[in-house]
């Protein structure tokens, strides 16, 4: 981006113009759309990228870059926009984890490219675990080493299991390896090369897994053939990691105007992964929400409240949004009439994709119609489990989500260090932010086409599931805060 403005200059500009904020200027979709400017989105993303650069390269949960991102958003929504918005910072705790060091040494003593998943347990032996590799069968239909029967007859006790990635959670493979007595897992990727996406094992699985090193497909396949030929292959896996409870935050900010019982909500996550600045994931959604909010404050005369959420610890398992939805009272849940989720909406090779379900009402159509007028081909799908819409769907709130694709070819820098300012398709981001602005304006003015919250028993049962999962996390957090984590170096890290 050329000649980026600093936050301070932007602040001065806004202070000067704040006396001109109009009253009796009705909110319309057209006006809000016209207010969303590419250069302002660039300004926000320049700031978020800069925050990452100044804070060890990321904006991840538990790291200083997240706190700086929080302060950046608060400076605008809480300080500058205090006249138009009420802002609430919601604290919560979660298990922070970081791999300090990881290495895999091959049979010839060679260093092998390796990455560590989130919540990887440490190898507790000086110098790491050196052991024979035991191959596990590849199953490209059910997933390799995903089920107990696939481990039958394998003698992995005291050894390192060689496993192919894919089809089931990495944690499932690790839990089964531990149950069979393996000391660790060498997981080889499904796709060639070293552009390996970092998975999370989930804080809820701490204590049930063995250490893992994730290596390239090519290396895994070559070891596999050597094992098949009857050769003994020995490797060393070293993981030095810490985990401890850390506090983090959601920002919830809503218009003073509008009926508190009819709230239209927009959400994006504010945290990145530890590997990068998270400019597309999810600086893009964060910037869209900030600019929509900046525009909304110029207008009034809308009957429904607009609420913006910047979620914390999404990358650690949707933690902030699940904390929020699981702590809503029935009345508070009823008051949220719609939830829009914007996560990764500026992918460099955008694949415009809207997720919805039978309770999504008019939301997907509002996004789709605008994108179609801009010549975008939109794909429609069902919700997965990959973003902050999950908690809202669980409690039956009408929900829609927009995203433009993760992983190559859509976003080859997904969860990588290169998810920086060059990793955005500015036109796609602008069009998506405008679509989001229009949809918000429409529902702020009228809830026509919005179904009631679904309160059927399956949803309530799943809500119970969300609560249960939270209780387990809370218990783990307590466990972590009372204990300590050892590393292979015998260092004791106070938590
Ligand atoms: C987070 O943990 C700290 C330390 O145990 C505690 O004081 C605080 O109340 C916790 N916060 C929440 C929101 O649970």
CSV table of C-alpha atoms in Angstrom, one decimal, residues 48-467:
chain,number,residue,atom,x,y,z
A,48,UNK,CA,-2.9,-4.6,11.8
A,49,UNK,CA,0.0,-5.7,9.7
A,50,UNK,CA,2.2,-3.1,11.4
A,51,UNK,CA,1.0,-4.3,14.8
A,52,UNK,CA,2.2,-7.8,13.9
A,53,UNK,CA,5.5,-6.6,12.7
A,54,UNK,CA,6.1,-4.7,16.0
A,55,UNK,CA,5.0,-7.7,18.1
A,56,UNK,CA,7.0,-10.7,16.9
A,57,UNK,CA,5.1,-11.2,13.6
A,58,UNK,CA,1.6,-12.2,14.8
A,59,UNK,CA,-1.6,-11.0,16.6
A,60,UNK,CA,-2.3,-14.4,18.2
A,61,UNK,CA,-4.2,-15.2,21.4
A,62,UNK,CA,-2.0,-14.7,24.5
A,63,UNK,CA,0.6,-12.7,22.5
A,64,UNK,CA,1.3,-9.0,22.7
A,65,UNK,CA,0.1,-8.5,19.1
A,66,UNK,CA,-3.4,-9.5,20.1
A,67,UNK,CA,-3.5,-7.0,22.9
A,68,UNK,CA,-2.2,-4.3,20.6
A,69,UNK,CA,-4.9,-5.3,18.0
A,70,UNK,CA,-7.5,-5.0,20.8
A,71,UNK,CA,-6.3,-1.6,21.8
A,72,UNK,CA,-6.3,-0.5,18.1
A,73,UNK,CA,-10.0,-1.4,17.7
A,74,UNK,CA,-10.9,0.1,21.2
A,75,UNK,CA,-9.2,3.4,20.3
A,76,UNK,CA,-11.7,3.7,17.6
A,77,UNK,CA,-14.9,2.1,18.8
A,78,UNK,CA,-14.6,2.9,22.5
A,79,UNK,CA,-12.7,6.2,22.5
A,80,UNK,CA,-13.6,8.0,19.3
A,81,UNK,CA,-17.1,6.6,18.8
A,82,UNK,CA,-18.2,6.8,22.4
A,83,UNK,CA,-21.1,9.1,21.5
A,84,UNK,CA,-22.7,6.7,19.1
A,85,UNK,CA,-21.7,3.2,20.4
A,86,UNK,CA,-21.7,1.3,23.7
A,87,UNK,CA,-18.7,-0.9,24.0
A,88,UNK,CA,-18.2,-3.9,26.3
A,89,UNK,CA,-14.9,-5.8,26.6
A,90,UNK,CA,-15.7,-9.4,27.6
A,91,UNK,CA,-12.8,-11.1,29.3
A,92,UNK,CA,-12.3,-14.9,29.3
A,93,UNK,CA,-9.5,-17.4,29.9
A,94,UNK,CA,-8.1,-20.1,27.7
A,95,UNK,CA,-5.2,-22.4,27.5
A,96,UNK,CA,-2.4,-20.7,25.7
A,97,UNK,CA,0.1,-22.9,24.0
A,98,UNK,CA,3.4,-22.4,22.2
A,99,UNK,CA,5.9,-24.7,20.6
A,100,UNK,CA,9.3,-23.1,21.5
A,101,UNK,CA,11.3,-25.6,19.5
A,102,UNK,CA,10.6,-28.6,17.3
A,103,UNK,CA,12.9,-30.8,15.3
A,104,UNK,CA,12.9,-34.2,13.5
A,105,UNK,CA,16.2,-35.9,12.7
A,106,UNK,CA,16.1,-38.6,10.1
A,107,UNK,CA,17.9,-42.0,10.0
A,108,UNK,CA,21.0,-40.5,8.5
A,109,UNK,CA,21.2,-37.8,11.1
A,110,UNK,CA,19.7,-35.2,8.7
A,111,UNK,CA,17.5,-32.4,9.8
A,112,UNK,CA,14.0,-32.7,8.3
A,113,UNK,CA,11.6,-29.9,7.7
A,114,UNK,CA,8.9,-30.1,10.4
A,115,UNK,CA,6.1,-28.0,11.8
A,116,UNK,CA,4.3,-28.3,15.1
A,117,UNK,CA,0.5,-28.4,15.6
A,118,UNK,CA,-1.1,-26.1,18.2
A,119,UNK,CA,-1.3,-27.8,21.7
A,120,UNK,CA,1.5,-30.2,20.8
A,121,UNK,CA,2.7,-31.9,24.0
A,122,UNK,CA,6.4,-31.7,24.8
A,123,UNK,CA,8.8,-34.6,24.5
A,124,UNK,CA,9.9,-35.0,28.1
A,125,UNK,CA,13.2,-36.8,27.3
A,126,UNK,CA,16.6,-35.0,27.1
A,127,UNK,CA,17.4,-34.6,23.5
A,128,UNK,CA,14.0,-35.7,22.3
A,129,UNK,CA,12.6,-39.2,21.6
A,130,UNK,CA,14.9,-41.4,19.5
A,131,UNK,CA,13.0,-44.5,18.4
A,132,UNK,CA,12.2,-46.9,15.5
A,133,UNK,CA,9.5,-45.8,13.2
A,134,UNK,CA,6.5,-48.1,12.7
A,135,UNK,CA,4.5,-47.6,9.6
A,136,UNK,CA,0.7,-47.4,9.8
A,137,UNK,CA,-1.5,-48.3,6.8
A,138,UNK,CA,-2.7,-45.5,4.4
A,139,UNK,CA,-6.5,-45.4,4.1
A,140,UNK,CA,-7.6,-42.6,1.8
A,141,UNK,CA,-11.3,-43.4,2.4
A,142,UNK,CA,-11.7,-43.6,6.1
A,143,UNK,CA,-8.5,-41.7,6.9
A,144,UNK,CA,-5.2,-43.2,8.0
A,145,UNK,CA,-4.9,-44.3,11.6
A,146,UNK,CA,-8.2,-42.5,12.4
A,147,UNK,CA,-9.9,-45.5,14.1
A,148,UNK,CA,-8.9,-48.1,16.6
A,149,UNK,CA,-9.3,-51.0,14.2
A,150,UNK,CA,-6.7,-49.5,11.9
A,151,UNK,CA,-4.1,-49.8,14.6
A,152,UNK,CA,-4.8,-53.5,15.3
A,153,UNK,CA,-1.7,-55.7,14.9
A,154,UNK,CA,0.7,-52.8,14.9
A,155,UNK,CA,3.4,-52.9,17.5
A,156,UNK,CA,4.0,-49.2,18.2
A,157,UNK,CA,4.7,-49.5,21.9
A,158,UNK,CA,7.8,-47.5,22.8
A,159,UNK,CA,8.2,-46.4,19.1
A,160,UNK,CA,7.3,-43.5,16.8
A,161,UNK,CA,4.3,-44.1,14.6
A,162,UNK,CA,4.5,-43.0,10.9
A,163,UNK,CA,1.0,-41.7,9.9
A,164,UNK,CA,-0.5,-40.0,6.9
A,165,UNK,CA,-2.4,-36.8,7.6
A,166,UNK,CA,-6.0,-36.2,6.5
A,167,UNK,CA,-9.7,-37.0,6.8
A,168,UNK,CA,-9.9,-37.0,10.6
A,169,UNK,CA,-8.6,-34.6,13.2
A,170,UNK,CA,-4.9,-34.9,13.8
A,171,UNK,CA,-5.8,-35.1,17.5
A,172,UNK,CA,-7.7,-38.3,16.9
A,173,UNK,CA,-4.6,-40.0,15.4
A,174,UNK,CA,-2.5,-38.8,18.3
A,175,UNK,CA,-5.0,-40.0,20.9
A,176,UNK,CA,-5.1,-43.5,19.3
A,177,UNK,CA,-1.3,-43.5,19.1
A,178,UNK,CA,-1.1,-42.8,22.8
A,179,UNK,CA,-3.6,-45.5,23.7
A,180,UNK,CA,-1.5,-48.0,21.7
A,181,UNK,CA,1.6,-47.0,23.7
A,182,UNK,CA,3.5,-45.1,20.9
A,183,UNK,CA,5.9,-42.4,22.2
A,184,UNK,CA,5.1,-40.0,19.4
A,185,UNK,CA,3.8,-39.5,15.9
A,186,UNK,CA,5.6,-38.5,12.8
A,187,UNK,CA,2.8,-37.3,10.6
A,188,UNK,CA,3.4,-36.7,6.9
A,189,UNK,CA,1.3,-34.2,5.0
A,190,UNK,CA,-1.3,-35.0,2.4
A,191,UNK,CA,0.1,-32.6,-0.2
A,192,UNK,CA,3.7,-32.3,-1.4
A,193,UNK,CA,6.0,-29.5,-0.4
A,194,UNK,CA,6.7,-27.5,2.7
A,195,UNK,CA,3.7,-25.2,2.7
A,196,UNK,CA,2.1,-27.2,5.5
A,197,UNK,CA,-1.0,-25.8,7.2
A,198,UNK,CA,-0.7,-25.8,11.0
A,199,UNK,CA,-3.5,-27.8,12.6
A,200,UNK,CA,-4.8,-27.4,16.1
A,201,UNK,CA,-5.1,-30.4,18.4
A,202,UNK,CA,-7.5,-28.6,20.7
A,203,UNK,CA,-6.9,-27.6,24.3
A,204,UNK,CA,-9.6,-30.1,25.3
A,205,UNK,CA,-7.3,-33.0,24.3
A,206,UNK,CA,-4.4,-32.0,26.4
A,207,UNK,CA,-3.1,-35.0,28.4
A,208,UNK,CA,-4.5,-37.5,26.0
A,209,UNK,CA,-2.0,-37.1,23.1
A,210,UNK,CA,1.6,-37.9,22.3
A,211,UNK,CA,4.0,-35.3,20.7
A,212,UNK,CA,3.8,-34.9,17.0
A,213,UNK,CA,6.1,-33.6,14.2
A,214,UNK,CA,4.5,-32.9,10.8
A,215,UNK,CA,6.8,-33.5,7.9
A,216,UNK,CA,6.5,-33.2,4.1
A,217,UNK,CA,4.7,-35.9,2.2
A,218,UNK,CA,7.8,-36.7,0.1
A,219,UNK,CA,9.9,-37.5,3.3
A,220,UNK,CA,7.1,-39.6,4.8
A,221,UNK,CA,6.7,-41.6,1.6
A,222,UNK,CA,10.4,-42.3,1.3
A,223,UNK,CA,10.5,-43.6,4.9
A,224,UNK,CA,7.4,-45.6,4.3
A,225,UNK,CA,9.0,-47.4,1.3
A,226,UNK,CA,12.2,-48.1,3.3
A,227,UNK,CA,10.0,-49.6,6.1
A,228,UNK,CA,8.1,-51.6,3.5
A,229,UNK,CA,11.4,-53.0,2.2
A,230,UNK,CA,12.1,-54.3,5.7
A,231,UNK,CA,14.6,-51.7,6.7
A,232,UNK,CA,14.7,-50.4,10.3
A,233,UNK,CA,14.3,-46.6,10.2
A,234,UNK,CA,15.1,-44.6,13.3
A,235,UNK,CA,14.2,-41.0,13.9
A,236,UNK,CA,14.4,-38.4,16.6
A,237,UNK,CA,11.4,-36.1,17.5
A,238,UNK,CA,12.0,-33.2,19.8
A,239,UNK,CA,9.2,-30.9,20.9
A,240,UNK,CA,9.7,-28.2,23.5
A,241,UNK,CA,6.3,-26.6,24.3
A,242,UNK,CA,4.5,-24.7,27.0
A,243,UNK,CA,0.9,-24.4,27.9
A,244,UNK,CA,-0.7,-22.1,30.5
A,245,UNK,CA,-3.9,-20.2,31.2
A,246,UNK,CA,-4.0,-16.7,29.8
A,247,UNK,CA,-6.7,-14.1,29.8
A,248,UNK,CA,-8.1,-12.7,26.5
A,249,UNK,CA,-11.0,-10.6,25.3
A,250,UNK,CA,-14.0,-10.2,22.9
A,251,UNK,CA,-15.0,-6.7,22.0
A,252,UNK,CA,-18.7,-6.1,21.7
A,253,UNK,CA,-19.8,-2.7,20.5
A,254,UNK,CA,-23.4,-1.7,19.6
A,255,UNK,CA,-25.3,1.4,18.4
A,256,UNK,CA,-26.9,3.4,21.1
A,257,UNK,CA,-29.8,3.7,18.6
A,258,UNK,CA,-32.2,0.9,17.9
A,259,UNK,CA,-34.4,-1.6,19.8
A,260,UNK,CA,-32.3,-3.6,22.2
A,261,UNK,CA,-34.7,-6.5,21.6
A,262,UNK,CA,-34.1,-6.5,17.9
A,263,UNK,CA,-30.3,-6.7,17.3
A,264,UNK,CA,-28.5,-7.4,14.1
A,265,UNK,CA,-25.1,-8.7,14.8
A,266,UNK,CA,-21.9,-8.8,12.7
A,267,UNK,CA,-18.8,-10.7,13.8
A,268,UNK,CA,-15.2,-11.2,12.8
A,269,UNK,CA,-12.3,-12.6,14.7
A,270,UNK,CA,-9.5,-10.3,15.9
A,271,UNK,CA,-6.8,-12.9,16.6
A,272,UNK,CA,-4.4,-14.4,14.1
A,273,UNK,CA,-2.5,-17.7,14.3
A,274,UNK,CA,1.0,-17.6,15.8
A,275,UNK,CA,2.7,-18.0,12.4
A,276,UNK,CA,1.6,-14.7,10.8
A,277,UNK,CA,0.0,-11.3,10.8
A,278,UNK,CA,-3.4,-12.7,9.8
A,279,UNK,CA,-4.2,-9.9,7.3
A,280,UNK,CA,-6.7,-11.9,5.4
A,281,UNK,CA,-7.4,-14.2,8.3
A,282,UNK,CA,-9.2,-12.3,9.7
A,283,UNK,CA,-7.9,-8.8,9.4
A,284,UNK,CA,-10.2,-8.6,6.3
A,285,UNK,CA,-13.3,-9.2,8.4
A,286,UNK,CA,-12.0,-7.0,11.2
A,287,UNK,CA,-11.5,-4.1,8.8
A,288,UNK,CA,-14.9,-4.6,7.1
A,289,UNK,CA,-16.6,-4.3,10.5
A,290,UNK,CA,-14.6,-1.3,11.6
A,291,UNK,CA,-15.4,0.5,8.3
A,292,UNK,CA,-19.1,-0.4,8.4
A,293,UNK,CA,-19.2,0.8,12.0
A,294,UNK,CA,-17.4,4.1,11.1
A,295,UNK,CA,-20.1,4.6,8.4
A,296,UNK,CA,-23.1,3.7,10.5
A,297,UNK,CA,-22.3,6.5,13.0
A,298,UNK,CA,-23.2,9.1,10.4
A,299,UNK,CA,-26.8,8.0,10.3
A,300,UNK,CA,-29.9,7.6,12.5
A,301,UNK,CA,-33.5,6.7,12.3
A,302,UNK,CA,-33.0,3.0,12.1
A,303,UNK,CA,-35.3,0.9,14.3
A,304,UNK,CA,-33.0,-2.1,15.1
A,305,UNK,CA,-29.8,-2.1,17.0
A,306,UNK,CA,-26.5,-3.0,15.2
A,307,UNK,CA,-24.0,-4.9,17.2
A,308,UNK,CA,-20.4,-5.6,16.2
A,309,UNK,CA,-18.2,-8.3,17.7
A,310,UNK,CA,-14.5,-8.8,17.3
A,311,UNK,CA,-13.8,-12.3,18.7
A,312,UNK,CA,-10.8,-13.4,20.6
A,313,UNK,CA,-9.1,-16.8,20.4
A,314,UNK,CA,-11.0,-18.0,17.3
A,315,UNK,CA,-7.9,-19.7,16.1
A,316,UNK,CA,-7.6,-21.7,19.3
A,317,UNK,CA,-11.1,-23.3,18.7
A,318,UNK,CA,-13.7,-20.5,18.4
A,319,UNK,CA,-13.2,-19.8,22.0
A,320,UNK,CA,-14.4,-16.2,22.3
A,321,UNK,CA,-17.5,-16.6,20.3
A,322,UNK,CA,-18.5,-19.8,22.1
A,323,UNK,CA,-17.8,-18.1,25.4
A,324,UNK,CA,-20.2,-15.3,24.3
A,325,UNK,CA,-23.0,-17.5,23.0
A,326,UNK,CA,-22.8,-20.0,25.9
A,327,UNK,CA,-23.1,-17.1,28.4
A,328,UNK,CA,-26.2,-15.5,26.8
A,329,UNK,CA,-29.4,-15.7,28.8
A,330,UNK,CA,-32.5,-16.9,26.9
A,331,UNK,CA,-33.7,-13.4,26.6
A,332,UNK,CA,-30.4,-12.1,25.3
A,333,UNK,CA,-30.3,-14.9,22.8
A,334,UNK,CA,-33.8,-14.0,21.7
A,335,UNK,CA,-32.8,-10.4,21.2
A,336,UNK,CA,-30.2,-11.3,18.6
A,337,UNK,CA,-32.3,-11.5,15.5
A,338,UNK,CA,-29.5,-12.2,13.0
A,339,UNK,CA,-25.8,-13.0,13.0
A,340,UNK,CA,-23.5,-12.4,10.0
A,341,UNK,CA,-20.0,-13.9,10.1
A,342,UNK,CA,-17.2,-12.4,8.1
A,343,UNK,CA,-14.0,-14.5,8.2
A,344,UNK,CA,-11.4,-14.3,5.4
A,345,UNK,CA,-13.2,-12.1,2.9
A,346,UNK,CA,-10.3,-10.8,0.9
A,347,UNK,CA,-8.5,-14.0,-0.3
A,348,UNK,CA,-6.1,-13.2,-3.2
A,349,UNK,CA,-7.9,-15.6,-5.5
A,350,UNK,CA,-11.4,-15.2,-4.1
A,351,UNK,CA,-14.0,-17.9,-4.2
A,352,UNK,CA,-17.1,-16.1,-3.1
A,353,UNK,CA,-18.8,-18.5,-0.8
A,354,UNK,CA,-21.9,-18.1,1.4
A,355,UNK,CA,-22.8,-20.6,4.1
A,356,UNK,CA,-26.3,-20.9,5.4
A,357,UNK,CA,-28.9,-23.4,6.7
A,358,UNK,CA,-32.7,-23.7,6.7
A,359,UNK,CA,-32.9,-21.0,9.4
A,360,UNK,CA,-30.9,-18.4,7.5
A,361,UNK,CA,-33.8,-16.5,6.1
A,362,UNK,CA,-33.1,-13.5,3.9
A,363,UNK,CA,-29.5,-13.1,5.0
A,364,UNK,CA,-27.7,-15.1,2.3
A,365,UNK,CA,-29.9,-13.6,-0.4
A,366,UNK,CA,-29.0,-10.1,0.6
A,367,UNK,CA,-25.3,-10.9,0.3
A,368,UNK,CA,-25.7,-12.9,-2.9
A,369,UNK,CA,-27.9,-10.3,-4.7
A,370,UNK,CA,-25.4,-7.5,-4.2
A,371,UNK,CA,-22.4,-9.7,-5.2
A,372,UNK,CA,-24.3,-10.8,-8.3
A,373,UNK,CA,-24.8,-7.2,-9.4
A,374,UNK,CA,-21.0,-6.8,-9.2
A,375,UNK,CA,-20.5,-9.8,-11.5
A,376,UNK,CA,-19.4,-12.2,-8.8
A,377,UNK,CA,-20.2,-15.8,-9.0
A,378,UNK,CA,-21.3,-17.0,-5.6
A,379,UNK,CA,-21.2,-20.5,-4.3
A,380,UNK,CA,-23.6,-21.6,-1.6
A,381,UNK,CA,-22.9,-24.3,1.0
A,382,UNK,CA,-23.8,-25.5,4.4
A,383,UNK,CA,-22.0,-24.3,7.5
A,384,UNK,CA,-18.9,-26.3,8.6
A,385,UNK,CA,-17.3,-26.0,12.0
A,386,UNK,CA,-14.6,-23.6,11.0
A,387,UNK,CA,-15.6,-20.2,12.2
A,388,UNK,CA,-17.5,-18.1,14.8
A,389,UNK,CA,-20.9,-18.9,13.4
A,390,UNK,CA,-20.9,-22.2,15.2
A,391,UNK,CA,-22.1,-20.9,18.6
A,392,UNK,CA,-24.9,-18.9,17.0
A,393,UNK,CA,-26.2,-21.8,15.0
A,394,UNK,CA,-26.1,-24.0,18.1
A,395,UNK,CA,-28.6,-21.7,19.8
A,396,UNK,CA,-30.8,-21.3,16.7
A,397,UNK,CA,-30.0,-17.7,15.8
A,398,UNK,CA,-30.6,-17.1,12.1
A,399,UNK,CA,-27.1,-16.9,10.6
A,400,UNK,CA,-25.2,-16.4,7.4
A,401,UNK,CA,-21.5,-16.3,6.6
A,402,UNK,CA,-19.4,-15.1,3.8
A,403,UNK,CA,-15.8,-16.1,3.0
A,404,UNK,CA,-13.5,-16.3,0.0
A,405,UNK,CA,-11.5,-19.4,0.6
A,406,UNK,CA,-8.6,-20.7,2.7
A,407,UNK,CA,-5.6,-22.6,1.3
A,408,UNK,CA,-4.3,-22.7,-2.3
A,409,UNK,CA,-5.4,-21.6,-4.8
A,410,UNK,CA,-7.7,-19.2,-3.0
A,411,UNK,CA,-5.3,-18.2,-0.2
A,412,UNK,CA,-1.9,-20.0,-0.4
A,413,UNK,CA,-0.8,-18.0,2.6
A,414,UNK,CA,-3.5,-19.3,4.9
A,415,UNK,CA,-2.1,-19.6,8.4
A,416,UNK,CA,1.4,-18.7,7.1
A,417,UNK,CA,3.8,-15.9,7.7
A,418,UNK,CA,3.0,-14.5,4.2
A,419,UNK,CA,-0.6,-13.7,5.2
A,420,UNK,CA,0.4,-10.0,5.1
A,421,UNK,CA,-0.6,-6.9,3.2
A,422,UNK,CA,0.2,-8.5,-0.1
A,423,UNK,CA,-2.2,-11.3,0.6
A,424,UNK,CA,-5.4,-9.4,-0.1
A,425,UNK,CA,-7.6,-9.0,-3.2
A,426,UNK,CA,-8.6,-5.4,-2.5
A,427,UNK,CA,-11.5,-5.3,-4.9
A,428,UNK,CA,-12.9,-8.5,-3.5
A,429,UNK,CA,-12.5,-7.2,0.1
A,430,UNK,CA,-14.2,-3.9,-0.9
A,431,UNK,CA,-17.1,-5.6,-2.6
A,432,UNK,CA,-17.6,-8.0,0.3
A,433,UNK,CA,-17.5,-5.2,2.9
A,434,UNK,CA,-20.1,-3.3,0.8
A,435,UNK,CA,-22.3,-6.4,0.6
A,436,UNK,CA,-22.0,-6.7,4.4
A,437,UNK,CA,-22.8,-3.1,4.9
A,438,UNK,CA,-25.9,-3.3,2.7
A,439,UNK,CA,-27.1,-6.4,4.5
A,440,UNK,CA,-26.6,-4.8,7.9
A,441,UNK,CA,-28.5,-1.6,6.8
A,442,UNK,CA,-31.4,-3.6,5.4
A,443,UNK,CA,-31.9,-5.6,8.6
A,444,UNK,CA,-31.3,-2.5,10.8
A,445,UNK,CA,-34.3,-1.0,9.0
A,446,UNK,CA,-36.5,-4.1,8.6
A,447,UNK,CA,-36.4,-7.7,9.8
A,448,UNK,CA,-38.7,-8.8,7.1
A,449,UNK,CA,-37.6,-12.3,5.9
A,450,UNK,CA,-35.8,-13.1,9.2
A,451,UNK,CA,-37.1,-16.3,10.7
A,452,UNK,CA,-37.6,-16.6,14.5
A,453,UNK,CA,-34.8,-18.2,16.5
A,454,UNK,CA,-35.0,-22.0,16.3
A,455,UNK,CA,-35.7,-23.5,19.7
A,456,UNK,CA,-36.3,-27.1,18.8
A,457,UNK,CA,-34.7,-29.7,21.0
A,458,UNK,CA,-31.7,-30.6,18.7
A,459,UNK,CA,-30.4,-27.1,19.0
A,460,UNK,CA,-30.9,-27.0,22.8
A,461,UNK,CA,-29.1,-30.3,23.1
A,462,UNK,CA,-26.2,-29.0,21.1
A,463,UNK,CA,-26.2,-25.9,23.2
A,464,UNK,CA,-25.7,-28.2,26.1
A,465,UNK,CA,-22.8,-29.7,24.2
A,466,UNK,CA,-21.3,-26.2,23.8
A,467,UNK,CA,-21.6,-25.7,27.5
